[in-house]
Coordinates of C-alpha atoms in Angstrom, one line a residue:
X19 CA -36.9 -58.4 35.6
X20 CA -35.4 -56.3 38.3
X21 CA -33.1 -59.2 39.4
X22 CA -32.0 -59.8 35.8
X23 CA -31.2 -56.1 35.4
X24 CA -29.0 -56.2 38.5
X25 CA -27.2 -59.2 37.2
X26 CA -26.4 -57.5 34.0
X27 CA -25.1 -54.5 35.9
X28 CA -22.8 -56.7 38.0
X29 CA -21.6 -58.5 34.9
X30 CA -20.8 -55.2 33.3
X31 CA -18.9 -54.0 36.3
X32 CA -16.9 -57.2 36.6
X33 CA -16.2 -57.9 32.9
X34 CA -16.5 -54.5 31.3
X35 CA -18.4 -53.6 28.3
X36 CA -17.0 -55.1 25.1
X37 CA -16.1 -52.9 22.1
X38 CA -19.0 -52.3 19.8
X39 CA -21.6 -53.2 22.5
X40 CA -24.4 -50.7 23.1
X41 CA -25.3 -50.2 26.8
X42 CA -29.0 -50.8 27.6
X43 CA -31.2 -48.2 29.3
X44 CA -30.7 -49.7 32.7
X45 CA -27.0 -49.5 32.6
X46 CA -27.4 -45.8 31.7
X47 CA -29.3 -45.3 34.8
X48 CA -26.5 -46.6 36.9
X49 CA -23.8 -44.8 34.9
X50 CA -25.4 -41.5 33.9
X51 CA -22.0 -40.1 33.2
X52 CA -21.7 -42.6 30.3
X53 CA -24.7 -41.0 28.6
X54 CA -23.5 -37.5 29.3
X55 CA -20.0 -38.4 28.0
X56 CA -21.3 -39.7 24.7
X57 CA -23.7 -36.8 24.2
X58 CA -21.5 -34.0 25.6
X59 CA -19.9 -33.4 22.2
X60 CA -23.2 -33.2 20.3
X61 CA -23.9 -29.4 20.0
X62 CA -27.2 -27.7 19.5
X63 CA -27.9 -26.3 16.0
X64 CA -27.4 -22.8 17.4
X65 CA -23.8 -23.6 18.4
X66 CA -22.8 -24.8 14.9
X67 CA -19.9 -22.3 14.6
X68 CA -18.5 -23.3 18.0
X69 CA -18.9 -27.0 17.0
X70 CA -17.0 -26.4 13.8
X71 CA -14.1 -24.8 15.7
X72 CA -14.1 -27.6 18.2
X73 CA -14.1 -30.2 15.5
X74 CA -11.1 -28.6 13.9
X75 CA -9.3 -28.8 17.2
X76 CA -10.2 -32.4 17.8
X77 CA -7.6 -35.1 17.1
X78 CA -9.1 -38.2 15.6
X79 CA -7.0 -41.4 16.2
X80 CA -7.5 -44.7 14.4
X81 CA -8.8 -47.7 16.4
X82 CA -5.4 -49.4 16.2
X83 CA -3.7 -46.5 17.9
X84 CA -1.9 -47.4 21.2
X85 CA -4.2 -45.0 23.1
X86 CA -7.3 -47.0 22.2
X87 CA -5.6 -50.3 23.1
X88 CA -4.6 -48.7 26.5
X89 CA -8.1 -47.4 26.9
X90 CA -9.7 -50.9 26.3
X91 CA -7.2 -52.5 28.7
X92 CA -8.0 -49.9 31.4
X93 CA -11.8 -50.3 30.8
X94 CA -11.6 -54.1 31.3
X95 CA -10.1 -53.4 34.8
X96 CA -12.5 -50.6 35.9
X97 CA -15.7 -51.7 34.1
X98 CA -16.4 -48.2 32.8
X99 CA -14.4 -45.3 31.4
X100 CA -15.6 -42.3 29.4
X101 CA -14.6 -42.5 25.8
X102 CA -11.3 -40.7 24.9
X103 CA -11.8 -37.1 24.1
X104 CA -8.8 -35.3 22.5
X105 CA -9.8 -31.6 21.9
X106 CA -7.0 -29.0 21.9
X107 CA -9.4 -26.1 22.2
X108 CA -12.8 -26.2 23.8
X109 CA -13.3 -22.5 24.4
X110 CA -11.5 -20.8 21.5
X111 CA -8.4 -19.9 23.5
X112 CA -5.9 -21.4 21.1
X113 CA -5.2 -19.9 17.7
X114 CA -6.1 -22.1 14.8
X115 CA -2.5 -21.8 13.4
X116 CA -1.2 -23.3 16.6
X117 CA -3.6 -26.2 16.5
X118 CA -2.7 -27.0 12.9
X119 CA 0.9 -26.9 13.8
X120 CA 0.8 -29.0 17.0
X121 CA -1.7 -31.7 15.9
X122 CA 0.9 -34.0 14.4
X123 CA 3.3 -33.4 17.4
X124 CA 0.5 -34.3 19.8
X125 CA -0.3 -37.5 17.9
X126 CA 3.4 -38.5 17.9
X127 CA 3.7 -37.8 21.7
X128 CA 0.5 -39.7 22.5
X129 CA 1.8 -42.7 20.5
X130 CA 5.1 -42.7 22.4
X131 CA 3.6 -42.3 25.9
X132 CA 0.8 -44.8 25.4
X133 CA 3.3 -47.4 24.0
X134 CA 5.4 -46.9 27.1
X135 CA 2.4 -47.2 29.4
X136 CA 1.3 -50.4 27.7
X137 CA 4.8 -51.8 27.9
X138 CA 4.9 -51.0 31.6
X139 CA 1.5 -52.5 32.2
X140 CA 2.4 -55.8 30.6
X141 CA 6.1 -56.2 31.2
X142 CA 6.3 -56.1 35.0
X143 CA 5.7 -59.1 37.3
X144 CA 4.5 -58.8 40.8
X145 CA 7.3 -59.9 43.1
X146 CA 5.0 -61.7 45.6
X147 CA 3.4 -63.8 42.9
X148 CA 6.8 -64.6 41.3
X149 CA 8.1 -65.8 44.7
X150 CA 5.2 -68.2 45.0
X151 CA 5.8 -69.4 41.5
X152 CA 2.3 -68.5 40.4
X153 CA 1.1 -66.9 37.1
X154 CA 2.0 -63.2 36.3
X155 CA -0.2 -60.6 37.9
X156 CA -0.9 -57.1 36.5
X157 CA 1.4 -54.5 37.8
X158 CA 0.3 -51.7 40.2
X159 CA 0.4 -48.4 38.3
X160 CA -0.8 -45.1 39.7
X161 CA -2.7 -42.5 37.7
X162 CA -0.3 -40.7 35.3
X163 CA -0.6 -37.1 34.2
X164 CA 0.9 -36.6 30.7
X165 CA 1.8 -33.1 29.7
X166 CA 2.2 -31.8 26.2
X167 CA 3.7 -28.4 25.5
X168 CA 3.4 -26.4 22.2
X169 CA 6.6 -25.7 20.3
X170 CA 6.7 -22.1 21.5
X171 CA 5.9 -23.3 25.1
X172 CA 3.0 -20.9 25.3
X173 CA 0.4 -23.6 25.8
X174 CA 0.4 -26.8 27.9
X175 CA -2.2 -29.6 27.8
X176 CA -2.7 -32.4 30.2
X177 CA -4.2 -35.9 29.8
X178 CA -4.4 -38.2 32.8
X179 CA -4.1 -42.0 32.3
X180 CA -6.1 -44.0 34.9
X181 CA -4.5 -46.2 37.5
X182 CA -4.0 -49.9 36.7
X183 CA -3.7 -53.0 38.9
X184 CA -5.3 -51.1 41.9
X185 CA -2.9 -48.1 41.8
X186 CA -3.7 -44.7 43.2
X187 CA -6.4 -42.5 41.7
X188 CA -5.6 -39.0 40.6
X189 CA -5.5 -36.5 43.4
X190 CA -5.0 -32.7 43.5
X191 CA -1.6 -33.1 45.2
X192 CA -0.5 -35.7 42.6
X193 CA -1.4 -33.2 39.8
X194 CA 0.3 -30.3 41.5
X195 CA 3.5 -32.3 42.1
X196 CA 3.6 -33.4 38.5
X197 CA 3.2 -29.8 37.3
X198 CA 6.2 -28.8 39.5
X199 CA 8.3 -31.8 38.2
X200 CA 7.6 -30.6 34.6
X201 CA 8.4 -26.9 35.6
X202 CA 5.0 -25.7 34.5
X203 CA 4.3 -22.8 36.8
X204 CA 3.1 -19.8 34.7
X205 CA -0.5 -19.3 33.6
X206 CA -1.8 -22.5 35.2
X207 CA -5.5 -23.0 35.3
X208 CA -6.0 -23.4 39.1
X209 CA -9.7 -24.1 38.8
X210 CA -8.9 -27.1 36.5
X211 CA -6.3 -28.3 39.0
X212 CA -8.8 -28.1 41.8
X213 CA -11.6 -29.9 40.1
X214 CA -9.9 -32.4 37.8
X215 CA -9.4 -35.1 40.5
X216 CA -13.1 -35.5 41.0
X217 CA -14.2 -34.7 37.4
X218 CA -16.2 -37.5 35.7
X219 CA -14.0 -37.2 32.6
X220 CA -10.7 -36.8 34.3
X221 CA -9.2 -39.8 32.4
X222 CA -8.4 -40.0 28.7
X223 CA -9.5 -36.4 28.1
X224 CA -7.2 -33.6 26.9
X225 CA -7.4 -30.3 28.8
X226 CA -5.6 -27.0 28.3
X227 CA -4.0 -26.6 31.7
X228 CA -1.7 -23.6 31.2
X229 CA -1.4 -20.6 28.9
X230 CA 1.6 -18.4 28.6
X231 CA 1.8 -14.8 27.6
X232 CA 2.9 -14.1 24.0
X233 CA 5.4 -11.4 23.3
X234 CA 4.3 -8.4 21.3
X235 CA 6.8 -6.5 19.2
X236 CA 6.6 -2.8 19.3
X237 CA 5.0 -0.8 16.5
X238 CA 7.2 1.1 14.2
X239 CA 7.0 4.9 14.2
X240 CA 4.8 6.5 11.6
X241 CA 4.3 9.9 10.0
X242 CA 0.8 11.3 9.7
X243 CA 0.7 13.9 6.9
X244 CA -1.6 16.9 6.9
X245 CA -0.7 17.8 3.3
X246 CA -0.5 15.6 0.3
X247 CA 2.9 14.4 -0.9
X248 CA 1.8 14.0 -4.5
X249 CA -0.2 16.7 -6.1
X250 CA -2.5 15.4 -8.8
X251 CA -2.4 17.8 -11.8
X252 CA -5.4 16.2 -13.6
X253 CA -8.4 18.2 -14.8
X254 CA -11.7 16.4 -14.8
X255 CA -14.7 17.6 -16.7
X256 CA -18.1 17.5 -15.0
X257 CA -21.4 16.1 -16.4
X258 CA -21.7 19.1 -18.7
X259 CA -18.2 18.6 -20.1
X260 CA -16.9 21.7 -18.3
X261 CA -13.7 22.1 -16.3
X262 CA -13.4 24.4 -13.3
X263 CA -9.9 25.8 -13.8
X264 CA -10.2 27.7 -10.5
X265 CA -10.6 24.5 -8.4
X266 CA -7.3 22.8 -9.1
X267 CA -5.8 23.3 -5.6
X268 CA -2.3 22.9 -6.9
X269 CA -1.0 25.3 -4.2
X270 CA -1.4 24.2 -0.5
X271 CA -0.8 27.3 1.7
X272 CA 0.4 27.0 5.3
X273 CA 0.6 29.6 8.0
X274 CA 3.7 30.1 10.1
X275 CA 3.7 27.7 13.0
X276 CA 1.1 25.4 11.4
X277 CA 1.6 21.7 11.7
X278 CA 2.7 20.0 8.4
X279 CA 2.9 16.5 9.7
X280 CA 3.0 14.6 13.0
X281 CA 5.3 11.9 14.3
X282 CA 3.8 8.8 15.9
X283 CA 6.6 7.5 18.1
X284 CA 7.5 3.8 18.0
X285 CA 6.3 1.7 20.9
X286 CA 8.3 -0.6 23.1
X287 CA 7.9 -4.3 22.8
X288 CA 6.0 -6.2 25.4
X289 CA 7.9 -9.3 26.5
X290 CA 6.0 -12.5 27.1
X291 CA 6.3 -15.6 29.3
X292 CA 6.2 -19.3 28.6
X293 CA 4.3 -21.8 30.7
X294 CA 7.7 -22.7 32.1
X295 CA 7.9 -19.1 33.4
X296 CA 10.7 -18.2 30.9
X297 CA 10.7 -14.7 29.5
X298 CA 10.1 -14.2 25.8
X299 CA 12.0 -11.2 24.5
X300 CA 10.2 -8.6 22.2
X301 CA 11.6 -6.2 19.7
X302 CA 10.9 -2.5 20.0
X303 CA 9.5 -0.5 17.1
X304 CA 11.8 1.3 14.7
X305 CA 11.9 5.1 14.8
X306 CA 11.4 7.2 11.7
X307 CA 12.7 10.8 11.3
X308 CA 10.5 13.7 10.6
X309 CA 10.9 14.8 6.9
X310 CA 12.3 18.2 7.7
X311 CA 13.1 20.5 4.8
X312 CA 13.7 24.1 4.1
X313 CA 11.6 26.6 6.1
X314 CA 10.4 24.0 8.5
X315 CA 11.2 23.3 12.2
X316 CA 10.6 20.5 14.7
X317 CA 8.5 21.2 17.8
X318 CA 10.0 21.0 21.3
X319 CA 8.5 17.6 22.0
X320 CA 10.0 16.3 18.8
X321 CA 6.6 15.1 17.5
X322 CA 5.6 17.8 15.0
X323 CA 7.0 19.3 11.9
X324 CA 6.0 23.0 11.8
X325 CA 6.2 25.7 9.1
X326 CA 8.7 28.4 10.1
X327 CA 7.3 30.8 7.5
X328 CA 4.0 31.3 5.7
X329 CA 3.9 29.9 2.2
X330 CA 3.1 26.8 0.2
X331 CA 3.9 23.3 1.3
X332 CA 5.7 21.0 -1.1
X333 CA 7.1 17.5 -0.8
X334 CA 10.4 17.1 -2.6
X335 CA 10.5 13.3 -2.6
X336 CA 12.3 13.1 0.7
X337 CA 11.3 16.2 2.7
X338 CA 8.5 18.7 3.3
X339 CA 9.5 22.3 2.5
X340 CA 7.7 25.5 2.7
X341 CA 8.1 27.7 -0.3
X342 CA 7.2 31.4 0.1
X343 CA 4.1 32.4 -1.8
X344 CA 3.4 35.9 -3.2
X345 CA -0.3 36.7 -2.9
X346 CA -1.6 39.5 -5.1
X347 CA -5.2 40.3 -4.1
X348 CA -6.0 42.2 -7.2
X349 CA -4.6 42.7 -10.7
X350 CA -1.0 42.9 -11.8
X351 CA -1.0 46.5 -13.0
X352 CA 0.8 49.7 -12.2
X353 CA 0.1 49.2 -8.5
X354 CA 2.3 46.1 -8.5
X355 CA 4.5 46.5 -11.5
X356 CA 6.2 43.5 -13.1
X357 CA 6.8 40.6 -10.8
X358 CA 10.0 38.5 -10.5
X359 CA 9.6 36.2 -7.6
X360 CA 11.6 33.3 -6.1
X361 CA 8.7 31.0 -5.2
X362 CA 5.0 30.6 -6.1
X363 CA 2.7 33.4 -7.1
X364 CA -1.0 33.5 -6.5
X365 CA -2.8 36.3 -8.4
X366 CA -6.5 36.7 -7.6
X367 CA -7.1 39.1 -10.5
X368 CA -5.6 39.4 -14.0
X369 CA -2.3 40.3 -15.6
X370 CA -3.0 43.5 -17.5
X371 CA -1.7 44.3 -20.9
X372 CA 2.1 44.8 -21.1
X373 CA 3.0 43.5 -17.7
X374 CA 5.5 40.6 -17.0
X375 CA 5.3 37.9 -14.2
X376 CA 8.1 35.5 -13.7
X377 CA 8.4 33.0 -10.8
X378 CA 10.6 30.0 -10.0
X379 CA 7.5 28.2 -8.7
X380 CA 4.0 27.8 -9.9
X381 CA 1.7 30.7 -10.9
X382 CA -2.0 30.7 -10.3
X383 CA -4.0 33.5 -12.1
X384 CA -7.7 33.9 -11.2
X385 CA -8.5 36.2 -14.1
X386 CA -7.0 36.5 -17.6
X387 CA -3.7 37.2 -19.2
X388 CA -4.2 40.2 -21.4
X389 CA -2.5 41.2 -24.7
X390 CA 1.2 41.9 -24.7
X391 CA 1.9 40.2 -21.3
X392 CA 4.8 37.8 -20.6
X393 CA 4.3 35.0 -18.1
X394 CA 7.0 32.5 -17.2
X395 CA 6.5 29.8 -14.5
X396 CA 9.1 27.4 -13.2
X397 CA 6.3 25.1 -12.1
X398 CA 2.7 24.9 -13.3
X399 CA 0.7 27.7 -14.8
X400 CA -3.0 27.9 -14.2
X401 CA -5.1 30.6 -15.8
X402 CA -8.7 30.3 -14.7
X403 CA -10.3 32.6 -17.3
X404 CA -7.9 32.1 -20.2
X405 CA -5.1 33.8 -22.2
X406 CA -6.3 36.7 -24.5
X407 CA -3.3 37.6 -26.6
X408 CA -2.6 39.9 -29.5
X409 CA 0.2 38.0 -31.2
X410 CA 2.9 39.4 -28.9
X411 CA 1.7 37.6 -25.7
X412 CA 4.2 35.0 -24.5
X413 CA 3.5 32.3 -22.0
X414 CA 6.0 29.7 -20.8
X415 CA 5.9 26.9 -18.2
X416 CA 8.5 24.3 -17.1
X417 CA 5.7 22.0 -16.1
X418 CA 2.1 22.1 -17.3
X419 CA -0.3 24.8 -18.4
X420 CA -4.1 24.7 -17.6
X421 CA -6.1 27.5 -19.2
X422 CA -9.8 28.1 -20.0
X423 CA -8.8 29.3 -23.5
X424 CA -5.6 30.4 -25.3
X425 CA -5.8 33.0 -28.1
X426 CA -3.2 34.6 -30.4
X427 CA -0.3 33.8 -28.1
X428 CA 3.1 32.0 -28.2
X429 CA 3.1 29.1 -25.7
X430 CA 6.0 27.0 -24.6
X431 CA 5.3 24.2 -22.1
X432 CA 7.7 21.4 -21.1
X433 CA 5.0 18.9 -20.1
X434 CA 1.3 19.1 -21.0
X435 CA -1.2 21.7 -22.1
X436 CA -4.9 21.5 -21.5
X437 CA -7.5 24.1 -22.5
X438 CA -11.1 24.3 -23.8
X439 CA -10.0 26.0 -27.1
X440 CA -6.8 27.2 -28.8
X441 CA -7.2 29.8 -31.5
X442 CA -4.4 31.4 -33.6
X443 CA -1.6 30.3 -31.3
X444 CA 1.9 28.9 -31.8
X445 CA 2.4 26.2 -29.3
X446 CA 5.5 24.2 -28.4
X447 CA 4.6 21.3 -26.1
X448 CA 7.0 18.7 -24.8
X449 CA 4.2 16.3 -23.9
X450 CA 0.5 16.3 -24.9
X451 CA -2.0 18.9 -26.0
X452 CA -5.5 18.1 -24.8
X453 CA -8.4 20.2 -26.1
X454 CA -11.5 18.1 -25.5
X455 CA -13.5 19.9 -22.8
X456 CA -15.9 22.7 -23.5
X457 CA -15.7 23.7 -27.2
X458 CA -12.7 21.5 -27.7
X459 CA -11.5 23.4 -30.7
X460 CA -8.0 24.0 -32.2
X461 CA -8.4 26.7 -34.9
X462 CA -5.6 28.2 -37.1
X463 CA -2.0 28.6 -35.9
X464 CA 0.5 25.9 -35.3
X465 CA 0.5 23.2 -32.6
X466 CA 3.8 21.3 -32.2
X467 CA 3.6 18.4 -29.6
X468 CA 6.2 15.8 -28.9
X469 CA 3.7 13.0 -28.2
X470 CA 0.1 13.5 -28.9
X471 CA -2.6 16.1 -29.7
X472 CA -6.2 15.3 -28.8
X473 CA -9.1 17.6 -29.7
X474 CA -12.8 17.5 -30.4
X475 CA -12.4 19.8 -33.5
X476 CA -9.4 20.7 -35.6
X477 CA -9.7 23.6 -38.1
X478 CA -13.0 25.3 -39.1
X479 CA -15.6 25.3 -41.8
X480 CA -13.9 28.4 -43.3
X481 CA -10.8 26.1 -43.9
X482 CA -8.5 28.3 -42.0
X483 CA -4.9 27.0 -42.0
X484 CA -4.2 24.9 -39.0
X485 CA -0.9 23.0 -38.7
X486 CA -0.3 20.1 -36.3
X487 CA 3.3 19.1 -35.9
X488 CA 4.2 15.9 -34.1
X489 CA 7.4 14.3 -32.7
X490 CA 10.8 15.8 -32.1
X491 CA 11.6 18.1 -29.2
X492 CA 9.5 21.3 -29.6
X493 CA 10.7 23.1 -26.5
X494 CA 14.4 22.8 -27.5
X495 CA 13.6 23.9 -31.0
X496 CA 11.7 26.9 -29.7
X497 CA 14.6 27.7 -27.3
X498 CA 17.0 27.5 -30.3
X499 CA 14.8 29.8 -32.4
X500 CA 14.6 32.4 -29.5
X501 CA 18.3 32.3 -29.0
X502 CA 19.0 32.7 -32.8
X503 CA 16.7 35.8 -32.8
X504 CA 18.6 37.1 -29.8
X505 CA 21.9 36.6 -31.6
X506 CA 20.6 38.4 -34.7
X507 CA 19.4 41.3 -32.6
X508 CA 22.7 41.7 -30.7
X509 CA 24.7 41.6 -34.0
X510 CA 22.5 44.4 -35.4
X511 CA 23.0 46.4 -32.2
X512 CA 26.8 45.8 -32.4
X513 CA 26.9 47.0 -36.0
X514 CA 24.9 50.1 -35.1
X515 CA 27.2 50.9 -32.2
X516 CA 30.4 50.6 -34.2
X517 CA 29.1 53.2 -36.7
X518 CA 28.7 55.8 -33.9
X519 CA 31.5 58.2 -32.9
X520 CA 34.0 57.1 -30.3
X521 CA 33.0 58.0 -26.7
X522 CA 33.2 56.5 -23.2
X523 CA 29.5 55.6 -23.5
X524 CA 30.1 53.9 -26.8
X525 CA 33.0 51.8 -25.3
X526 CA 30.8 50.8 -22.3
X527 CA 27.9 49.7 -24.5
X528 CA 30.2 47.9 -26.9
X529 CA 31.7 45.9 -24.1
X530 CA 28.4 44.9 -22.6
X531 CA 26.9 44.0 -26.0
X532 CA 29.9 41.9 -26.9
X533 CA 29.6 40.0 -23.6
X534 CA 25.9 39.4 -24.3
X535 CA 26.6 38.3 -27.9
X536 CA 29.3 35.9 -26.8
X537 CA 27.0 34.3 -24.2
X538 CA 24.2 34.0 -26.7
X539 CA 26.5 32.4 -29.2
X540 CA 27.7 29.8 -26.7
X541 CA 24.1 29.0 -25.7
X542 CA 23.1 28.6 -29.4
X543 CA 26.1 26.4 -30.1
X544 CA 25.2 24.1 -27.1
X545 CA 21.6 23.9 -28.3
X546 CA 22.6 22.9 -31.8
X547 CA 25.0 20.3 -30.5
X548 CA 22.3 18.9 -28.3
X549 CA 19.9 18.8 -31.3
X550 CA 22.5 17.0 -33.4
X551 CA 23.0 14.3 -30.7
X552 CA 19.3 13.8 -30.4
X553 CA 18.9 13.3 -34.1
X554 CA 21.7 10.7 -34.0
X555 CA 20.0 8.9 -31.2
X556 CA 16.7 8.8 -33.1
X557 CA 18.4 7.3 -36.1
X558 CA 19.8 4.5 -34.0
X559 CA 16.4 3.8 -32.3
X560 CA 13.9 1.3 -33.6
X561 CA 11.4 2.5 -36.1
X562 CA 8.5 1.5 -33.8
X563 CA 9.3 4.2 -31.3
X564 CA 6.5 6.6 -30.2
X565 CA 6.7 9.6 -32.6
X566 CA 3.3 11.1 -31.8
X567 CA -0.2 11.1 -33.1
X568 CA -3.3 13.3 -33.7
X569 CA -6.7 12.2 -32.4
X570 CA -9.7 14.3 -33.2
X571 CA -13.4 14.0 -33.4
X572 CA -13.8 16.3 -36.4
X573 CA -11.1 17.6 -38.8
X574 CA -11.8 20.2 -41.5
X575 CA -10.1 20.9 -44.8
X576 CA -7.2 23.3 -44.4
X577 CA -5.7 21.2 -41.6
X578 CA -2.1 20.1 -42.2
X579 CA -0.5 17.3 -40.2
X580 CA 3.3 17.1 -40.3
X581 CA 5.9 14.6 -39.0
X582 CA 9.3 16.3 -39.7
X583 CA 9.4 16.8 -43.5
X584 CA 6.5 14.5 -44.2
X585 CA 3.2 16.4 -44.7
X586 CA -0.4 15.3 -45.0
X587 CA -3.0 17.9 -46.2
X588 CA -6.6 17.3 -45.4
X589 CA -8.8 17.8 -48.5
X590 CA -12.2 16.9 -47.0
X591 CA -14.0 16.8 -43.7
X592 CA -13.2 13.7 -41.6
X593 CA -14.8 12.5 -38.4
X594 CA -13.3 10.4 -35.6
X595 CA -9.9 10.1 -37.2
X596 CA -6.4 9.4 -36.0
X597 CA -3.2 10.5 -37.8
X598 CA 0.0 8.6 -37.3
X599 CA 3.2 7.8 -39.1
X600 CA 3.7 4.3 -40.5
X601 CA 6.7 3.4 -42.7
X602 CA 7.5 7.1 -43.4
X603 CA 3.9 7.8 -44.5
X604 CA 1.2 9.6 -42.6
X605 CA -1.8 7.4 -42.3
X606 CA -5.3 8.5 -41.4
X607 CA -7.4 5.9 -39.6

């Protein structure tokens, strides 16, 4: 048995194992590398993720590919060769995107080089044999390192083809010289170069022999804000359907010298190098300017935007600016007098009866607005404890109004009005009126909103008269009414002055009154022309335009809904209803 085993081994060495034959156990003992080569790619179950990545990086070639034909021919000469192994990434060093991109190129390159090797192996005659007139002899071919570079030249792989016809085996010097001939000099794996010549799988296996250094573009500059650029003016009710009007945080105060935002400077790009030792250029990051606005300054190191005064931070859409804020610790009373301020006003107390507060910015009132007061805000108006009027109280905002309650007051608001209840008021609103938190009641008075009115309850069981007007431009109409009243008052004053005896005082008052009257008439004329143009536009618009609607949970008799000249009077209690205008008729749904 032992003699027969030796014969089989000698036959295998001389003739080579045929394709499809399975080596017996004895041949495995003589060539243990054959067993290890066949089982080297079979991972343990614990290495399944590594195996999946390796499988994705492995190039599978069909049996008719020139590489397999070359392999079979070489194996017939040597008696044994490890099976071809073409894996582009054994250790997770190559990005998957690169592997996917380069697989087809590698296949094409292997096809070309293997065809050339086969042609060279079969097309050359040994000169000595030819001179003797004998049959062709296989040519003498040394081992051949084949290098494949990625498109970006950041990765280089090597596959060594074995010698044929008794040529020279692979040596370290042969591999080093070949690397130099191909100009591969950067990121070369020296350990692989040193061991490959005596590695059992040195032939027909693909190895990553060099890795370049990718270039990294610099990061763009960035601004880190310490204050919000967009202030959310939205009130949210808690689980008890209550709104905390003191916790709106609409004004963001800043101290002088405090940081508003910080600049993260751009970084320079980091150039890379290819395996051919060529530099890869990198772009530097783009710089961004600090959003410097009014009452702000840039720090000495050019990285901080600082407040140059104490006030309120506001983002205008392009820049941060600091608006001066007037802080009133107590009430607006005789200790402060009337306030007329260019900026925001923060009042911790109340506005007492008869006092006036005007501001170009927002006004925040921690207490109440008492009877007979006048409040005008160029921004938002927040009244934490409500507006308690007596019929002469006037409140105006060029943005939105948020109040706990509003009673017996005239209110003009360009955007939206939100409160827990509105009682006995005349309201002109250019947006929406929302009365759904707390009691959510609109009772008596007149509410005119351009878009929508939402309330839990409209009217009362006592059937008090409550009018809801919808559509149009309430604020412009209110402004026209006020201007008309001003014109009427000035005309009466002028008539009264003309009846008085002539005097220097009379002449001075007449001149001033006439100037005021002329100004008021011009303003009134402009408002009327604007209203006329708006009416013409509405006539030209489609009938399906948004003309407003009333949404309420409960509506009592005595409630009147009006769209222009079209009126709907509620005769009975209605629940969960919506009033809107359809085909010039008010429909309740």
